[in-house]
Amino acid sequence: MLVKNGTLHLPGGIVQSGWDILTQGEHILRIGENLSCNDTETIDATGFQVFPGYILAMSSVGAHGFGERVYDDSETTSSINPHLDIVHSFDLRELKRQRFSRTGITSYGLTPGAISLIAGQMAFIHSDGARTEDVFIRKSMAMKANYTSMAKSASAEKTPRTHMALYFMLDDAFREAKAYMDKDKKDYDEKNVQLGRVLRGEIPFLVNAFSPQEIEAMLLLADKYAIRLVICGAYGIASCAAKVIEKGYHVILGDLTYMLYATRYGTDPSQLLSLYRQGLKLSLATSNDTAYPPGYEQLMWAVASFASAGGTPSELLEMITINPARALGVDDIVGTLEEGKLADIIVCKENPLTRYDAKVVTCITAGRVSYSEN
């Protein structure tokens, strides 16, 4: 496929007008001027803006169980579930109903929900595909946890009722996993095997922590066990930002309109933008692991809020593409328009980073047109 003569938004804030993208199979083969290839499907992008596909760092869409009206993304018979894998709750029909491609969202971190303390393993998937096996890009690529009041409301009879209990249970789980790793001879234990991957730094540990107190507790846990912490929700991150920047932890900001969390914790896009320029690794997301359908509107509302605070188009693009890819550890395959990466490309009429009324006219997912306005 050849995307011809568009205005390309490339890594580092570089914008090139009149450039082309040539794809081969699922990947970008070449980027440059005056590219051509015989017998190639051509998309004329003259006068249009061309971006990498947007990435939602976290979404439970596909695992909520909307069709059955049960939340299939949250196991509540136990609070500690590192052995559970979200792929076994995935329903392609639910993903197709969302129609992400119309809005330029080409991939996301498929995550367990917001209830269990350690909720389970995440996967990274495309937002469109004919078959289930078509959408999965990487399985078991992160561990999801929740250190918020929601983790105290699980339906199991014996659940933690305080943050004291939540922290102890997390600490105890990691301590047990560390002891398991240190044994020369041991019986197989899937829970400890998966937590061992977190302890070895093989996969990131994404944890919902909203208030400053919750974030500080997770910073202590990360220090103790040297884990690749990613703080999600993070509405009260400003008061802890210096430590987060120093450690290089990623932050995935939750939906600024959800449950008034931003108001409760004084989340200020202007302040966060200033911290971003000081080194805070920030991604924008939606609160779509909390059992309501997420949407493009929430994501772009966050973009508009940061634009109003003075964010530049290149900064905003980073926050919804390469930054979430880096947080999830998949930046080698998605997040930017680069040769060798997956051909996740959107062609837009006007610039969605400067105009809220801009729209996607063509979406290409893994080298295949997944949406076209025509």
PDB file of N, CA, C and O in Angstrom, residues 175-250:
ATOM      1  N   ARG A 175       6.947 -10.443  48.211  1.00  0.00           N
ATOM      2  CA  ARG A 175       7.919 -11.083  49.079  1.00  0.00           C
ATOM      3  C   ARG A 175       7.914 -12.602  48.867  1.00  0.00           C
ATOM      4  O   ARG A 175       8.977 -13.238  48.782  1.00  0.00           O
ATOM      5  N   GLU A 176       6.734 -13.161  48.746  1.00  0.00           N
ATOM      6  CA  GLU A 176       6.622 -14.597  48.500  1.00  0.00           C
ATOM      7  C   GLU A 176       7.200 -14.971  47.131  1.00  0.00           C
ATOM      8  O   GLU A 176       7.886 -15.991  46.987  1.00  0.00           O
ATOM      9  N   ALA A 177       6.933 -14.137  46.134  1.00  0.00           N
ATOM     10  CA  ALA A 177       7.462 -14.408  44.793  1.00  0.00           C
ATOM     11  C   ALA A 177       8.979 -14.324  44.772  1.00  0.00           C
ATOM     12  O   ALA A 177       9.648 -15.127  44.106  1.00  0.00           O
ATOM     13  N   LYS A 178       9.533 -13.376  45.516  1.00  0.00           N
ATOM     14  CA  LYS A 178      10.995 -13.251  45.581  1.00  0.00           C
ATOM     15  C   LYS A 178      11.610 -14.483  46.241  1.00  0.00           C
ATOM     16  O   LYS A 178      12.637 -15.013  45.784  1.00  0.00           O
ATOM     17  N   ALA A 179      10.998 -14.944  47.323  1.00  0.00           N
ATOM     18  CA  ALA A 179      11.496 -16.145  47.996  1.00  0.00           C
ATOM     19  C   ALA A 179      11.395 -17.358  47.067  1.00  0.00           C
ATOM     20  O   ALA A 179      12.291 -18.207  47.032  1.00  0.00           O
ATOM     21  N   TYR A 180      10.338 -17.422  46.299  1.00  0.00           N
ATOM     22  CA  TYR A 180      10.158 -18.516  45.340  1.00  0.00           C
ATOM     23  C   TYR A 180      11.267 -18.489  44.287  1.00  0.00           C
ATOM     24  O   TYR A 180      11.848 -19.528  43.945  1.00  0.00           O
ATOM     25  N   MET A 181      11.576 -17.296  43.785  1.00  0.00           N
ATOM     26  CA  MET A 181      12.626 -17.164  42.772  1.00  0.00           C
ATOM     27  C   MET A 181      13.993 -17.601  43.309  1.00  0.00           C
ATOM     28  O   MET A 181      14.829 -18.112  42.565  1.00  0.00           O
ATOM     29  N   ASP A 182      14.225 -17.380  44.597  1.00  0.00           N
ATOM     30  CA  ASP A 182      15.539 -17.671  45.189  1.00  0.00           C
ATOM     31  C   ASP A 182      15.756 -19.149  45.485  1.00  0.00           C
ATOM     32  O   ASP A 182      16.881 -19.565  45.771  1.00  0.00           O
ATOM     33  N   LYS A 183      14.676 -19.939  45.396  1.00  0.00           N
ATOM     34  CA  LYS A 183      14.802 -21.367  45.687  1.00  0.00           C
ATOM     35  C   LYS A 183      15.460 -22.092  44.515  1.00  0.00           C
ATOM     36  O   LYS A 183      15.156 -21.834  43.356  1.00  0.00           O
ATOM     37  N   ASP A 184      16.335 -23.030  44.830  1.00  0.00           N
ATOM     38  CA  ASP A 184      16.939 -23.855  43.784  1.00  0.00           C
ATOM     39  C   ASP A 184      15.958 -24.909  43.288  1.00  0.00           C
ATOM     40  O   ASP A 184      15.871 -25.181  42.092  1.00  0.00           O
ATOM     41  N   LYS A 185      15.236 -25.511  44.214  1.00  0.00           N
ATOM     42  CA  LYS A 185      14.249 -26.513  43.858  1.00  0.00           C
ATOM     43  C   LYS A 185      12.887 -26.056  44.361  1.00  0.00           C
ATOM     44  O   LYS A 185      12.747 -25.663  45.513  1.00  0.00           O
ATOM     45  N   LYS A 186      11.889 -26.143  43.485  1.00  0.00           N
ATOM     46  CA  LYS A 186      10.568 -25.660  43.883  1.00  0.00           C
ATOM     47  C   LYS A 186       9.490 -26.308  43.023  1.00  0.00           C
ATOM     48  O   LYS A 186       9.718 -26.670  41.860  1.00  0.00           O
ATOM     49  N   ASP A 187       8.317 -26.445  43.593  1.00  0.00           N
ATOM     50  CA  ASP A 187       7.153 -26.883  42.843  1.00  0.00           C
ATOM     51  C   ASP A 187       6.663 -25.706  42.001  1.00  0.00           C
ATOM     52  O   ASP A 187       6.761 -24.540  42.414  1.00  0.00           O
ATOM     53  N   TYR A 188       6.119 -26.029  40.842  1.00  0.00           N
ATOM     54  CA  TYR A 188       5.657 -24.959  39.953  1.00  0.00           C
ATOM     55  C   TYR A 188       4.481 -24.207  40.570  1.00  0.00           C
ATOM     56  O   TYR A 188       3.532 -24.806  41.073  1.00  0.00           O
ATOM     57  N   ASP A 189       4.557 -22.879  40.533  1.00  0.00           N
ATOM     58  CA  ASP A 189       3.499 -22.017  41.061  1.00  0.00           C
ATOM     59  C   ASP A 189       3.303 -20.867  40.079  1.00  0.00           C
ATOM     60  O   ASP A 189       4.146 -19.972  39.988  1.00  0.00           O
ATOM     61  N   GLU A 190       2.205 -20.874  39.342  1.00  0.00           N
ATOM     62  CA  GLU A 190       1.987 -19.897  38.278  1.00  0.00           C
ATOM     63  C   GLU A 190       1.929 -18.465  38.806  1.00  0.00           C
ATOM     64  O   GLU A 190       2.437 -17.539  38.176  1.00  0.00           O
ATOM     65  N   LYS A 191       1.338 -18.260  39.971  1.00  0.00           N
ATOM     66  CA  LYS A 191       1.268 -16.905  40.530  1.00  0.00           C
ATOM     67  C   LYS A 191       2.671 -16.347  40.741  1.00  0.00           C
ATOM     68  O   LYS A 191       2.981 -15.216  40.348  1.00  0.00           O
ATOM     69  N   ASN A 192       3.525 -17.129  41.355  1.00  0.00           N
ATOM     70  CA  ASN A 192       4.888 -16.658  41.630  1.00  0.00           C
ATOM     71  C   ASN A 192       5.728 -16.555  40.361  1.00  0.00           C
ATOM     72  O   ASN A 192       6.611 -15.693  40.264  1.00  0.00           O
ATOM     73  N   VAL A 193       5.464 -17.409  39.402  1.00  0.00           N
ATOM     74  CA  VAL A 193       6.177 -17.324  38.119  1.00  0.00           C
ATOM     75  C   VAL A 193       5.882 -15.986  37.438  1.00  0.00           C
ATOM     76  O   VAL A 193       6.789 -15.290  36.959  1.00  0.00           O
ATOM     77  N   GLN A 194       4.620 -15.600  37.419  1.00  0.00           N
ATOM     78  CA  GLN A 194       4.245 -14.353  36.752  1.00  0.00           C
ATOM     79  C   GLN A 194       4.733 -13.122  37.529  1.00  0.00           C
ATOM     80  O   GLN A 194       5.200 -12.153  36.929  1.00  0.00           O
ATOM     81  N   LEU A 195       4.641 -13.147  38.853  1.00  0.00           N
ATOM     82  CA  LEU A 195       5.178 -12.035  39.638  1.00  0.00           C
ATOM     83  C   LEU A 195       6.699 -11.992  39.526  1.00  0.00           C
ATOM     84  O   LEU A 195       7.306 -10.913  39.599  1.00  0.00           O
ATOM     85  N   GLY A 196       7.330 -13.141  39.326  1.00  0.00           N
ATOM     86  CA  GLY A 196       8.770 -13.176  39.105  1.00  0.00           C
ATOM     87  C   GLY A 196       9.169 -12.412  37.864  1.00  0.00           C
ATOM     88  O   GLY A 196      10.233 -11.772  37.823  1.00  0.00           O
ATOM     89  N   ARG A 197       8.339 -12.440  36.825  1.00  0.00           N
ATOM     90  CA  ARG A 197       8.612 -11.655  35.617  1.00  0.00           C
ATOM     91  C   ARG A 197       8.606 -10.157  35.927  1.00  0.00           C
ATOM     92  O   ARG A 197       9.395  -9.391  35.363  1.00  0.00           O
ATOM     93  N   VAL A 198       7.706  -9.741  36.815  1.00  0.00           N
ATOM     94  CA  VAL A 198       7.685  -8.334  37.245  1.00  0.00           C
ATOM     95  C   VAL A 198       8.950  -8.006  38.029  1.00  0.00           C
ATOM     96  O   VAL A 198       9.593  -6.980  37.798  1.00  0.00           O
ATOM     97  N   LEU A 199       9.324  -8.877  38.948  1.00  0.00           N
ATOM     98  CA  LEU A 199      10.499  -8.635  39.790  1.00  0.00           C
ATOM     99  C   LEU A 199      11.794  -8.604  38.982  1.00  0.00           C
ATOM    100  O   LEU A 199      12.727  -7.878  39.325  1.00  0.00           O
ATOM    101  N   ARG A 200      11.846  -9.370  37.906  1.00  0.00           N
ATOM    102  CA  ARG A 200      13.038  -9.360  37.053  1.00  0.00           C
ATOM    103  C   ARG A 200      13.033  -8.207  36.056  1.00  0.00           C
ATOM    104  O   ARG A 200      13.993  -8.041  35.294  1.00  0.00           O
ATOM    105  N   GLY A 201      11.964  -7.427  36.037  1.00  0.00           N
ATOM    106  CA  GLY A 201      11.890  -6.297  35.118  1.00  0.00           C
ATOM    107  C   GLY A 201      11.547  -6.684  33.702  1.00  0.00           C
ATOM    108  O   GLY A 201      11.724  -5.878  32.776  1.00  0.00           O
ATOM    109  N   GLU A 202      11.049  -7.900  33.507  1.00  0.00           N
ATOM    110  CA  GLU A 202      10.712  -8.349  32.159  1.00  0.00           C
ATOM    111  C   GLU A 202       9.461  -7.653  31.628  1.00  0.00           C
ATOM    112  O   GLU A 202       9.337  -7.436  30.414  1.00  0.00           O
ATOM    113  N   ILE A 203       8.538  -7.334  32.511  1.00  0.00           N
ATOM    114  CA  ILE A 203       7.294  -6.673  32.120  1.00  0.00           C
ATOM    115  C   ILE A 203       6.999  -5.540  33.105  1.00  0.00           C
ATOM    116  O   ILE A 203       7.393  -5.601  34.266  1.00  0.00           O
ATOM    117  N   PRO A 204       6.300  -4.496  32.658  1.00  0.00           N
ATOM    118  CA  PRO A 204       5.949  -3.401  33.569  1.00  0.00           C
ATOM    119  C   PRO A 204       4.797  -3.774  34.495  1.00  0.00           C
ATOM    120  O   PRO A 204       4.012  -4.682  34.199  1.00  0.00           O
ATOM    121  N   PHE A 205       4.719  -3.044  35.594  1.00  0.00           N
ATOM    122  CA  PHE A 205       3.669  -3.227  36.590  1.00  0.00           C
ATOM    123  C   PHE A 205       2.801  -1.981  36.564  1.00  0.00           C
ATOM    124  O   PHE A 205       3.192  -0.925  37.068  1.00  0.00           O
ATOM    125  N   LEU A 206       1.625  -2.080  35.933  1.00  0.00           N
ATOM    126  CA  LEU A 206       0.704  -0.959  35.832  1.00  0.00           C
ATOM    127  C   LEU A 206      -0.258  -1.008  37.006  1.00  0.00           C
ATOM    128  O   LEU A 206      -0.955  -2.011  37.203  1.00  0.00           O
ATOM    129  N   VAL A 207      -0.308   0.069  37.764  1.00  0.00           N
ATOM    130  CA  VAL A 207      -1.170   0.078  38.944  1.00  0.00           C
ATOM    131  C   VAL A 207      -1.983   1.361  38.999  1.00  0.00           C
ATOM    132  O   VAL A 207      -1.444   2.464  38.859  1.00  0.00           O
ATOM    133  N   ASN A 208      -3.297   1.211  39.169  1.00  0.00           N
ATOM    134  CA  ASN A 208      -4.154   2.365  39.404  1.00  0.00           C
ATOM    135  C   ASN A 208      -3.857   2.923  40.789  1.00  0.00           C
ATOM    136  O   ASN A 208      -3.986   2.210  41.789  1.00  0.00           O
ATOM    137  N   ALA A 209      -3.475   4.184  40.839  1.00  0.00           N
ATOM    138  CA  ALA A 209      -3.257   4.893  42.103  1.00  0.00           C
ATOM    139  C   ALA A 209      -3.667   6.336  41.852  1.00  0.00           C
ATOM    140  O   ALA A 209      -3.051   7.011  41.023  1.00  0.00           O
ATOM    141  N   PHE A 210      -4.697   6.794  42.526  1.00  0.00           N
ATOM    142  CA  PHE A 210      -5.285   8.089  42.199  1.00  0.00           C
ATOM    143  C   PHE A 210      -4.791   9.215  43.103  1.00  0.00           C
ATOM    144  O   PHE A 210      -4.384  10.276  42.635  1.00  0.00           O
ATOM    145  N   SER A 211      -4.831   9.001  44.414  1.00  0.00           N
ATOM    146  CA  SER A 211      -4.503  10.068  45.364  1.00  0.00           C
ATOM    147  C   SER A 211      -2.997  10.140  45.588  1.00  0.00           C
ATOM    148  O   SER A 211      -2.264   9.185  45.296  1.00  0.00           O
ATOM    149  N   PRO A 212      -2.505  11.278  46.112  1.00  0.00           N
ATOM    150  CA  PRO A 212      -1.082  11.355  46.444  1.00  0.00           C
ATOM    151  C   PRO A 212      -0.637  10.244  47.395  1.00  0.00           C
ATOM    152  O   PRO A 212       0.455   9.689  47.239  1.00  0.00           O
ATOM    153  N   GLN A 213      -1.497   9.901  48.375  1.00  0.00           N
ATOM    154  CA  GLN A 213      -1.137   8.856  49.327  1.00  0.00           C
ATOM    155  C   GLN A 213      -0.992   7.496  48.634  1.00  0.00           C
ATOM    156  O   GLN A 213      -0.068   6.721  48.927  1.00  0.00           O
ATOM    157  N   GLU A 214      -1.900   7.209  47.721  1.00  0.00           N
ATOM    158  CA  GLU A 214      -1.821   5.938  46.989  1.00  0.00           C
ATOM    159  C   GLU A 214      -0.582   5.893  46.110  1.00  0.00           C
ATOM    160  O   GLU A 214       0.107   4.868  46.027  1.00  0.00           O
ATOM    161  N   ILE A 215      -0.290   7.000  45.452  1.00  0.00           N
ATOM    162  CA  ILE A 215       0.895   7.056  44.587  1.00  0.00           C
ATOM    163  C   ILE A 215       2.167   6.894  45.406  1.00  0.00           C
ATOM    164  O   ILE A 215       3.083   6.143  45.034  1.00  0.00           O
ATOM    165  N   GLU A 216       2.235   7.568  46.554  1.00  0.00           N
ATOM    166  CA  GLU A 216       3.432   7.467  47.403  1.00  0.00           C
ATOM    167  C   GLU A 216       3.645   6.037  47.888  1.00  0.00           C
ATOM    168  O   GLU A 216       4.781   5.552  47.963  1.00  0.00           O
ATOM    169  N   ALA A 217       2.560   5.342  48.206  1.00  0.00           N
ATOM    170  CA  ALA A 217       2.685   3.952  48.649  1.00  0.00           C
ATOM    171  C   ALA A 217       3.255   3.079  47.537  1.00  0.00           C
ATOM    172  O   ALA A 217       4.103   2.213  47.773  1.00  0.00           O
ATOM    173  N   MET A 218       2.825   3.312  46.294  1.00  0.00           N
ATOM    174  CA  MET A 218       3.340   2.520  45.175  1.00  0.00           C
ATOM    175  C   MET A 218       4.791   2.880  44.855  1.00  0.00           C
ATOM    176  O   MET A 218       5.552   2.023  44.391  1.00  0.00           O
ATOM    177  N   LEU A 219       5.178   4.102  45.133  1.00  0.00           N
ATOM    178  CA  LEU A 219       6.586   4.471  44.973  1.00  0.00           C
ATOM    179  C   LEU A 219       7.451   3.709  45.980  1.00  0.00           C
ATOM    180  O   LEU A 219       8.559   3.250  45.646  1.00  0.00           O
ATOM    181  N   LEU A 220       6.960   3.542  47.201  1.00  0.00           N
ATOM    182  CA  LEU A 220       7.685   2.753  48.203  1.00  0.00           C
ATOM    183  C   LEU A 220       7.805   1.297  47.767  1.00  0.00           C
ATOM    184  O   LEU A 220       8.870   0.680  47.897  1.00  0.00           O
ATOM    185  N   LEU A 221       6.708   0.745  47.254  1.00  0.00           N
ATOM    186  CA  LEU A 221       6.721  -0.642  46.800  1.00  0.00           C
ATOM    187  C   LEU A 221       7.710  -0.829  45.648  1.00  0.00           C
ATOM    188  O   LEU A 221       8.475  -1.795  45.616  1.00  0.00           O
ATOM    189  N   ALA A 222       7.698   0.115  44.711  1.00  0.00           N
ATOM    190  CA  ALA A 222       8.601   0.026  43.559  1.00  0.00           C
ATOM    191  C   ALA A 222      10.056   0.129  43.981  1.00  0.00           C
ATOM    192  O   ALA A 222      10.925  -0.558  43.446  1.00  0.00           O
ATOM    193  N   ASP A 223      10.331   0.995  44.946  1.00  0.00           N
ATOM    194  CA  ASP A 223      11.698   1.114  45.474  1.00  0.00           C
ATOM    195  C   ASP A 223      12.152  -0.194  46.116  1.00  0.00           C
ATOM    196  O   ASP A 223      13.284  -0.644  45.934  1.00  0.00           O
ATOM    197  N   LYS A 224      11.264  -0.807  46.869  1.00  0.00           N
ATOM    198  CA  LYS A 224      11.617  -2.006  47.618  1.00  0.00           C
ATOM    199  C   LYS A 224      11.935  -3.175  46.701  1.00  0.00           C
ATOM    200  O   LYS A 224      12.862  -3.953  46.965  1.00  0.00           O
ATOM    201  N   TYR A 225      11.198  -3.274  45.589  1.00  0.00           N
ATOM    202  CA  TYR A 225      11.345  -4.457  44.734  1.00  0.00           C
ATOM    203  C   TYR A 225      11.909  -4.138  43.351  1.00  0.00           C
ATOM    204  O   TYR A 225      12.012  -5.032  42.510  1.00  0.00           O
ATOM    205  N   ALA A 226      12.273  -2.887  43.101  1.00  0.00           N
ATOM    206  CA  ALA A 226      12.903  -2.481  41.835  1.00  0.00           C
ATOM    207  C   ALA A 226      12.071  -2.907  40.627  1.00  0.00           C
ATOM    208  O   ALA A 226      12.573  -3.514  39.680  1.00  0.00           O
ATOM    209  N   ILE A 227      10.787  -2.592  40.665  1.00  0.00           N
ATOM    210  CA  ILE A 227       9.899  -2.970  39.573  1.00  0.00           C
ATOM    211  C   ILE A 227       9.721  -1.805  38.597  1.00  0.00           C
ATOM    212  O   ILE A 227       9.952  -0.644  38.935  1.00  0.00           O
ATOM    213  N   ARG A 228       9.325  -2.121  37.389  1.00  0.00           N
ATOM    214  CA  ARG A 228       9.073  -1.124  36.341  1.00  0.00           C
ATOM    215  C   ARG A 228       7.669  -0.548  36.549  1.00  0.00           C
ATOM    216  O   ARG A 228       6.708  -0.947  35.917  1.00  0.00           O
ATOM    217  N   LEU A 229       7.573   0.422  37.416  1.00  0.00           N
ATOM    218  CA  LEU A 229       6.279   0.966  37.816  1.00  0.00           C
ATOM    219  C   LEU A 229       5.702   1.884  36.740  1.00  0.00           C
ATOM    220  O   LEU A 229       6.404   2.731  36.186  1.00  0.00           O
ATOM    221  N   VAL A 230       4.406   1.699  36.471  1.00  0.00           N
ATOM    222  CA  VAL A 230       3.636   2.625  35.651  1.00  0.00           C
ATOM    223  C   VAL A 230       2.426   3.031  36.483  1.00  0.00           C
ATOM    224  O   VAL A 230       1.619   2.175  36.867  1.00  0.00           O
ATOM    225  N   ILE A 231       2.310   4.314  36.777  1.00  0.00           N
ATOM    226  CA  ILE A 231       1.243   4.817  37.638  1.00  0.00           C
ATOM    227  C   ILE A 231       0.075   5.244  36.762  1.00  0.00           C
ATOM    228  O   ILE A 231       0.219   6.094  35.881  1.00  0.00           O
ATOM    229  N   CYS A 232      -1.091   4.658  37.009  1.00  0.00           N
ATOM    230  CA  CYS A 232      -2.264   4.900  36.174  1.00  0.00           C
ATOM    231  C   CYS A 232      -3.332   5.660  36.969  1.00  0.00           C
ATOM    232  O   CYS A 232      -3.392   5.564  38.184  1.00  0.00           O
ATOM    233  N   GLY A 233      -4.171   6.389  36.248  1.00  0.00           N
ATOM    234  CA  GLY A 233      -5.111   7.287  36.922  1.00  0.00           C
ATOM    235  C   GLY A 233      -4.353   8.542  37.299  1.00  0.00           C
ATOM    236  O   GLY A 233      -4.458   9.574  36.653  1.00  0.00           O
ATOM    237  N   ALA A 234      -3.580   8.447  38.384  1.00  0.00           N
ATOM    238  CA  ALA A 234      -2.541   9.426  38.746  1.00  0.00           C
ATOM    239  C   ALA A 234      -3.053  10.854  38.834  1.00  0.00           C
ATOM    240  O   ALA A 234      -2.320  11.794  38.529  1.00  0.00           O
ATOM    241  N   TYR A 235      -4.283  11.034  39.307  1.00  0.00           N
ATOM    242  CA  TYR A 235      -4.845  12.384  39.375  1.00  0.00           C
ATOM    243  C   TYR A 235      -4.089  13.277  40.348  1.00  0.00           C
ATOM    244  O   TYR A 235      -4.010  14.481  40.170  1.00  0.00           O
ATOM    245  N   GLY A 236      -3.488  12.678  41.382  1.00  0.00           N
ATOM    246  CA  GLY A 236      -2.745  13.472  42.358  1.00  0.00           C
ATOM    247  C   GLY A 236      -1.243  13.418  42.157  1.00  0.00           C
ATOM    248  O   GLY A 236      -0.473  13.590  43.108  1.00  0.00           O
ATOM    249  N   ILE A 237      -0.802  13.201  40.933  1.00  0.00           N
ATOM    250  CA  ILE A 237       0.615  12.970  40.662  1.00  0.00           C
ATOM    251  C   ILE A 237       1.489  14.191  40.908  1.00  0.00           C
ATOM    252  O   ILE A 237       2.692  14.058  41.186  1.00  0.00           O
ATOM    253  N   ALA A 238       0.941  15.390  40.827  1.00  0.00           N
ATOM    254  CA  ALA A 238       1.774  16.596  40.878  1.00  0.00           C
ATOM    255  C   ALA A 238       2.606  16.666  42.155  1.00  0.00           C
ATOM    256  O   ALA A 238       3.784  17.040  42.116  1.00  0.00           O
ATOM    257  N   SER A 239       2.025  16.294  43.295  1.00  0.00           N
ATOM    258  CA  SER A 239       2.744  16.411  44.565  1.00  0.00           C
ATOM    259  C   SER A 239       3.864  15.380  44.691  1.00  0.00           C
ATOM    260  O   SER A 239       4.736  15.515  45.543  1.00  0.00           O
ATOM    261  N   CYS A 240       3.834  14.341  43.861  1.00  0.00           N
ATOM    262  CA  CYS A 240       4.853  13.282  43.909  1.00  0.00           C
ATOM    263  C   CYS A 240       5.766  13.314  42.688  1.00  0.00           C
ATOM    264  O   CYS A 240       6.596  12.421  42.507  1.00  0.00           O
ATOM    265  N   ALA A 241       5.609  14.322  41.848  1.00  0.00           N
ATOM    266  CA  ALA A 241       6.236  14.305  40.528  1.00  0.00           C
ATOM    267  C   ALA A 241       7.757  14.266  40.581  1.00  0.00           C
ATOM    268  O   ALA A 241       8.389  13.621  39.738  1.00  0.00           O
ATOM    269  N   ALA A 242       8.357  14.948  41.551  1.00  0.00           N
ATOM    270  CA  ALA A 242       9.821  14.998  41.601  1.00  0.00           C
ATOM    271  C   ALA A 242      10.415  13.599  41.720  1.00  0.00           C
ATOM    272  O   ALA A 242      11.372  13.250  41.010  1.00  0.00           O
ATOM    273  N   LYS A 243       9.843  12.774  42.586  1.00  0.00           N
ATOM    274  CA  LYS A 243      10.328  11.410  42.764  1.00  0.00           C
ATOM    275  C   LYS A 243      10.059  10.569  41.513  1.00  0.00           C
ATOM    276  O   LYS A 243      10.904   9.764  41.090  1.00  0.00           O
ATOM    277  N   VAL A 244       8.893  10.778  40.910  1.00  0.00           N
ATOM    278  CA  VAL A 244       8.526  10.015  39.718  1.00  0.00           C
ATOM    279  C   VAL A 244       9.475  10.348  38.565  1.00  0.00           C
ATOM    280  O   VAL A 244       9.937   9.455  37.839  1.00  0.00           O
ATOM    281  N   ILE A 245       9.784  11.628  38.396  1.00  0.00           N
ATOM    282  CA  ILE A 245      10.720  12.046  37.348  1.00  0.00           C
ATOM    283  C   ILE A 245      12.105  11.476  37.616  1.00  0.00           C
ATOM    284  O   ILE A 245      12.778  10.967  36.715  1.00  0.00           O
ATOM    285  N   GLU A 246      12.537  11.548  38.867  1.00  0.00           N
ATOM    286  CA  GLU A 246      13.857  11.040  39.234  1.00  0.00           C
ATOM    287  C   GLU A 246      13.994   9.548  38.907  1.00  0.00           C
ATOM    288  O   GLU A 246      15.032   9.103  38.382  1.00  0.00           O
ATOM    289  N   LYS A 247      12.942   8.787  39.173  1.00  0.00           N
ATOM    290  CA  LYS A 247      12.982   7.343  38.953  1.00  0.00           C
ATOM    291  C   LYS A 247      12.703   6.959  37.498  1.00  0.00           C
ATOM    292  O   LYS A 247      12.947   5.826  37.096  1.00  0.00           O
ATOM    293  N   GLY A 248      12.151   7.890  36.737  1.00  0.00           N
ATOM    294  CA  GLY A 248      11.846   7.594  35.339  1.00  0.00           C
ATOM    295  C   GLY A 248      10.607   6.757  35.142  1.00  0.00           C
ATOM    296  O   GLY A 248      10.445   6.113  34.099  1.00  0.00           O
ATOM    297  N   TYR A 249       9.699   6.760  36.127  1.00  0.00           N
ATOM    298  CA  TYR A 249       8.482   5.984  36.005  1.00  0.00           C
ATOM    299  C   TYR A 249       7.519   6.647  35.016  1.00  0.00           C
ATOM    300  O   TYR A 249       7.441   7.877  34.926  1.00  0.00           O
ATOM    301  N   HIS A 250       6.763   5.826  34.315  1.00  0.00           N
ATOM    302  CA  HIS A 250       5.746   6.344  33.401  1.00  0.00           C
ATOM    303  C   HIS A 250       4.449   6.622  34.155  1.00  0.00           C
ATOM    304  O   HIS A 250       4.128   5.958  35.142  1.00  0.00           O
TER     305      HIS A 250
END
